[in-house]
CSV table of C-alpha atoms in Angstrom, one decimal:
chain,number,residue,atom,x,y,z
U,1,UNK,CA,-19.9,48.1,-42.2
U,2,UNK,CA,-21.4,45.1,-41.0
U,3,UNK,CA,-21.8,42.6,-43.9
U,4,UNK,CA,-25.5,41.0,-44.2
U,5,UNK,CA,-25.9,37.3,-43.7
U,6,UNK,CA,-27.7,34.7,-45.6
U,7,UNK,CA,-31.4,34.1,-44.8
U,8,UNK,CA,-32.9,31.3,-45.6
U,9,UNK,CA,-37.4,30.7,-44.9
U,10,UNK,CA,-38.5,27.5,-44.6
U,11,UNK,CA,-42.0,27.5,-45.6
U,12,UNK,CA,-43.5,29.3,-48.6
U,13,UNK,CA,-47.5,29.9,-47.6
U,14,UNK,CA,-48.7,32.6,-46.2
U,15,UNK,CA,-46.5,32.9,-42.8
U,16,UNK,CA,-43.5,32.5,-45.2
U,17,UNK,CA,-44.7,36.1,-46.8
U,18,UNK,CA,-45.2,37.5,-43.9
U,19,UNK,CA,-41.6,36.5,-42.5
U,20,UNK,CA,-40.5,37.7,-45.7
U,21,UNK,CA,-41.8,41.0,-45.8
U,22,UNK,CA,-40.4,41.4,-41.9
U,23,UNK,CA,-37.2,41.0,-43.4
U,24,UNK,CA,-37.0,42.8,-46.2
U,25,UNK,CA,-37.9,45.8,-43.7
U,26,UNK,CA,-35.1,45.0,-41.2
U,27,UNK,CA,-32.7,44.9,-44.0
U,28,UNK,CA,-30.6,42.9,-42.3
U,29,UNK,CA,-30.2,39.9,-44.6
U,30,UNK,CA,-29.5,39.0,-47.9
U,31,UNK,CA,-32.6,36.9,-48.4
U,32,UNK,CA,-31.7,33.8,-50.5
U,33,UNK,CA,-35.3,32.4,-50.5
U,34,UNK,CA,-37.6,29.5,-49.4
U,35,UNK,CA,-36.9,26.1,-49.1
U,36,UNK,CA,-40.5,24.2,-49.1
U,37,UNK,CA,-41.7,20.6,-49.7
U,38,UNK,CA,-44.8,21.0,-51.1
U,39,UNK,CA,-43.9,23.6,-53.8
U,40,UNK,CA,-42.0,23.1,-57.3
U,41,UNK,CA,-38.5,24.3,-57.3
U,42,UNK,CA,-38.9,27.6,-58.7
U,43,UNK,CA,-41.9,28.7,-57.8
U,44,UNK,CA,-42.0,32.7,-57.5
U,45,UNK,CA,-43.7,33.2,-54.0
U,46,UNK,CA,-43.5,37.2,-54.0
U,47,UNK,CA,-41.9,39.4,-55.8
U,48,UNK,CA,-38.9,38.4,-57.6
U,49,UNK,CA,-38.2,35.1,-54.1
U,50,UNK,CA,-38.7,31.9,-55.6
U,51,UNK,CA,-39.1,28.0,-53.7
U,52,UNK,CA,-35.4,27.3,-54.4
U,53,UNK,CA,-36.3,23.5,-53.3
U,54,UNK,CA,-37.3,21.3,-50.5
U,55,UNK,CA,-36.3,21.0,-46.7
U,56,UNK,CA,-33.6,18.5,-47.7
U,57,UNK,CA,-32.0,21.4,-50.3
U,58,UNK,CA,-30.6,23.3,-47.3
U,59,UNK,CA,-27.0,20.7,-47.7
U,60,UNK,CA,-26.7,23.1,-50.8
U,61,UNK,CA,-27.3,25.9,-49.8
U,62,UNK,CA,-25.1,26.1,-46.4
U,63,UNK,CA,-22.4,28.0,-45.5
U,64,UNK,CA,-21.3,29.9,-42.3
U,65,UNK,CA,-23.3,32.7,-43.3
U,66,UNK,CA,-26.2,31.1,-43.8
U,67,UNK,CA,-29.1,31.3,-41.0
U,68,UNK,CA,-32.8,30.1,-41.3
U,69,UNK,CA,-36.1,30.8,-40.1
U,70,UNK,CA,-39.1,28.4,-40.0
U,71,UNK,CA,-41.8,29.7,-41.3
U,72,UNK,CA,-44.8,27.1,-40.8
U,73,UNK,CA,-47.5,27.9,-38.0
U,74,UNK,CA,-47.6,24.2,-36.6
U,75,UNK,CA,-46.0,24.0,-33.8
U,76,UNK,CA,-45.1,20.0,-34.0
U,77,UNK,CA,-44.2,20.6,-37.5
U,78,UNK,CA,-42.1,24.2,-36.9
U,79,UNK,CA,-40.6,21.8,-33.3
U,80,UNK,CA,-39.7,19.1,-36.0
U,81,UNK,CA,-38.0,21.3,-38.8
U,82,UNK,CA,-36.0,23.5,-36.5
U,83,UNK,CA,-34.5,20.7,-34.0
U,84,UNK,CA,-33.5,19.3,-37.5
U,85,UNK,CA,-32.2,22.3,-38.9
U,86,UNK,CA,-30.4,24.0,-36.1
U,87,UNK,CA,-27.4,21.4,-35.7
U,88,UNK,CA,-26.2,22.5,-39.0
U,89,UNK,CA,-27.1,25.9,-39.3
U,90,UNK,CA,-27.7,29.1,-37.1
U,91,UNK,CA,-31.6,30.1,-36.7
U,92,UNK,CA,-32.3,33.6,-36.9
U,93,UNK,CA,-34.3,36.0,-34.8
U,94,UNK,CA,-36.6,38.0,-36.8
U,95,UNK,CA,-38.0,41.6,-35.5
U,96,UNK,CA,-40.4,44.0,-37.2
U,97,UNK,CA,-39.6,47.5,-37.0
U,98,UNK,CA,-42.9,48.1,-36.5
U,99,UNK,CA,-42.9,45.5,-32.8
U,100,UNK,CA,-42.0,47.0,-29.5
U,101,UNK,CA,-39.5,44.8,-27.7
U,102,UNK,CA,-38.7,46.0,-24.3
U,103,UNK,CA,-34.8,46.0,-23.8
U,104,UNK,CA,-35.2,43.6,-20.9
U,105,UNK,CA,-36.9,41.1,-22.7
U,106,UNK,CA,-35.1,38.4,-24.5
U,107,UNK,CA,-36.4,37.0,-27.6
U,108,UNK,CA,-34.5,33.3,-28.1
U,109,UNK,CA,-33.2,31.9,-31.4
U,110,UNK,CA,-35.1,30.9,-34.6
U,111,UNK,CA,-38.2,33.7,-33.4
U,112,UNK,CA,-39.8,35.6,-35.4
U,113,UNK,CA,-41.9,38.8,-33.2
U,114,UNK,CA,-43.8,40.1,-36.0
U,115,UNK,CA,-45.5,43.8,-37.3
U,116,UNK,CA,-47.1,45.9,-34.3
U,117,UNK,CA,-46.6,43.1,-31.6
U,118,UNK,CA,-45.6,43.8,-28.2
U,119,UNK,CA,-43.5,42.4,-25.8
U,120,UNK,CA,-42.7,44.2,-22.4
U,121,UNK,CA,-40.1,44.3,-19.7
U,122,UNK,CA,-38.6,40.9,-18.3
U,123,UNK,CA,-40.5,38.9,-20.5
U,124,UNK,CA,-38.7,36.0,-22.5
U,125,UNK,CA,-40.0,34.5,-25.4
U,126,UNK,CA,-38.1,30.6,-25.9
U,127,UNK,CA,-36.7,29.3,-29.1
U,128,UNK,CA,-38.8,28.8,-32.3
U,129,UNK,CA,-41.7,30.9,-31.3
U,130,UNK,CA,-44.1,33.3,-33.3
U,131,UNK,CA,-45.3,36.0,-31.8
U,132,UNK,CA,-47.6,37.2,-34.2
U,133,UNK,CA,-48.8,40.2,-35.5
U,134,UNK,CA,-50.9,42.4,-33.0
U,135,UNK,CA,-49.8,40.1,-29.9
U,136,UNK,CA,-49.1,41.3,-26.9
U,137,UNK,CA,-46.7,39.5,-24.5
U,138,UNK,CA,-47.2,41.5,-21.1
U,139,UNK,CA,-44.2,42.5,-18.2
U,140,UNK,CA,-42.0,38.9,-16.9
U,141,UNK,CA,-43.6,36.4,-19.2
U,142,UNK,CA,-42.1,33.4,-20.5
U,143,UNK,CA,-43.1,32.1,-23.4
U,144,UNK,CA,-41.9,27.9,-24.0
U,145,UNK,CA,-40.0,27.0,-27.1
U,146,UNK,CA,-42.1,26.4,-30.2
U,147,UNK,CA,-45.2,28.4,-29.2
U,148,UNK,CA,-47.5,30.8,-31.1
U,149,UNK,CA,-48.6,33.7,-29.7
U,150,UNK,CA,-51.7,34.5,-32.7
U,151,UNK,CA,-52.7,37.3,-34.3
U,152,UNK,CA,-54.1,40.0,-31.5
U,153,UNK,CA,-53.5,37.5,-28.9
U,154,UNK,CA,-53.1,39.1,-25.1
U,155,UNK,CA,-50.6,37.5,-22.6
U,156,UNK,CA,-51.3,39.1,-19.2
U,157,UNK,CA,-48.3,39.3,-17.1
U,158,UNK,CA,-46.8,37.2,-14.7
U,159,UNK,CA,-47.0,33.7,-16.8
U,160,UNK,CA,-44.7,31.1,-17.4
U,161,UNK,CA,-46.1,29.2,-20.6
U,162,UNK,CA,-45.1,25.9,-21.7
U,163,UNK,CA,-43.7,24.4,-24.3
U,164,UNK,CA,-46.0,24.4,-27.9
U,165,UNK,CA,-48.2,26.5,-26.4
U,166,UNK,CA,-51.1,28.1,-28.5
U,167,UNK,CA,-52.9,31.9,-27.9
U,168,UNK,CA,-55.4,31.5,-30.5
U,169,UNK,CA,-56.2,34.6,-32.6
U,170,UNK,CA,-57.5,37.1,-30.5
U,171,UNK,CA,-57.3,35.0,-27.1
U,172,UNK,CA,-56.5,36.5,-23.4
U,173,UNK,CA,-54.9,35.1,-21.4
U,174,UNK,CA,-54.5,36.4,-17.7
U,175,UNK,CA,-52.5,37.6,-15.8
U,176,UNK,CA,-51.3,35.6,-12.8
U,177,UNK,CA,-50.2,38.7,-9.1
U,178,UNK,CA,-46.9,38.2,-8.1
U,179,UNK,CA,-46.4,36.2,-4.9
């Protein structure tokens, strides 16, 4: 039996419960808890998952079986944490049961593809990104690093997205014919 590594989310508003709740459901990780500046060590953010201190705290907490996710819907900020984070720890990739995730797409480190979301054949979604709940990400897409893809968001086919990009909630974007 596979053993279940560490997780730990970086971020403890809203996203961070959503992230939370797509891993308690892939059951996949031994969730440790969130690491977040802004709250008081020991805050309980749901259920029994407390703020076990800030961004800084993760020196304590590492050890080879330790990976992270960044939960903060900021790109620059999310961009900041992660490039930060990810030369001493591994990022995870995060995958609701509920999303459909083609086979021959590639979702890239530190991701998170949240509940109902959609991403088809070829498509590749870069490292650090959020594809939210809802979102479709249509047949050979790419998606840059350290984008969000919003809640109900459509990305037509065809695209190659840069870098921080943002699909605002419920935004299409369309699809580009193949040359």
């Amino acid at each position: 039996m596979k053993s279940k590594r560490n997780l730990l989310i970086i971020g403890a508003g809203g996203h961070g419960k959503v992230i939370l709740d797509a891993a308690i459901k892939l059951n996949e990780y031994t969730i440790l808890g969130f690491l977040d500046d802004q709250k008081s060590l020991g805050t309980v953010i749901e259920q029994d998952f407390t703020v076990l201190g800030g961004v800084e705290g993760i020196k304590d907490l590492f050890s080879a079986d330790t990976c992270f996710v960044v939960a903060i819907g900021d790109n620059m900020s999310r961009k900041r944490i992660y490039d930060k984070l990810k030369k001493v720890m591994v990022p995870a990739v995060l995958v609701h049961p509920s999303a459909s995730v083609s086979d021959s797409a590639v979702v890239g480190p530190g991701s998170v593809v949240l509940a109902g979301a959609v991403i088809n054949s070829g498509s590749m979604i870069g490292e650090n990104c959020i594809v939210n709940s809802l979102a479709l990400v249509d047949h050979e897409t790419r998606v840059g690093s350290h984008s969000h893809i919003s809640q109900g968001a459509l990305i037509g086919s065809n695209l190659k997205l840069p870098d921080l990009f943002t699909a605002r909630f419920g935004e299409r974007v369309p699809s580009v014919a193949h040359p």
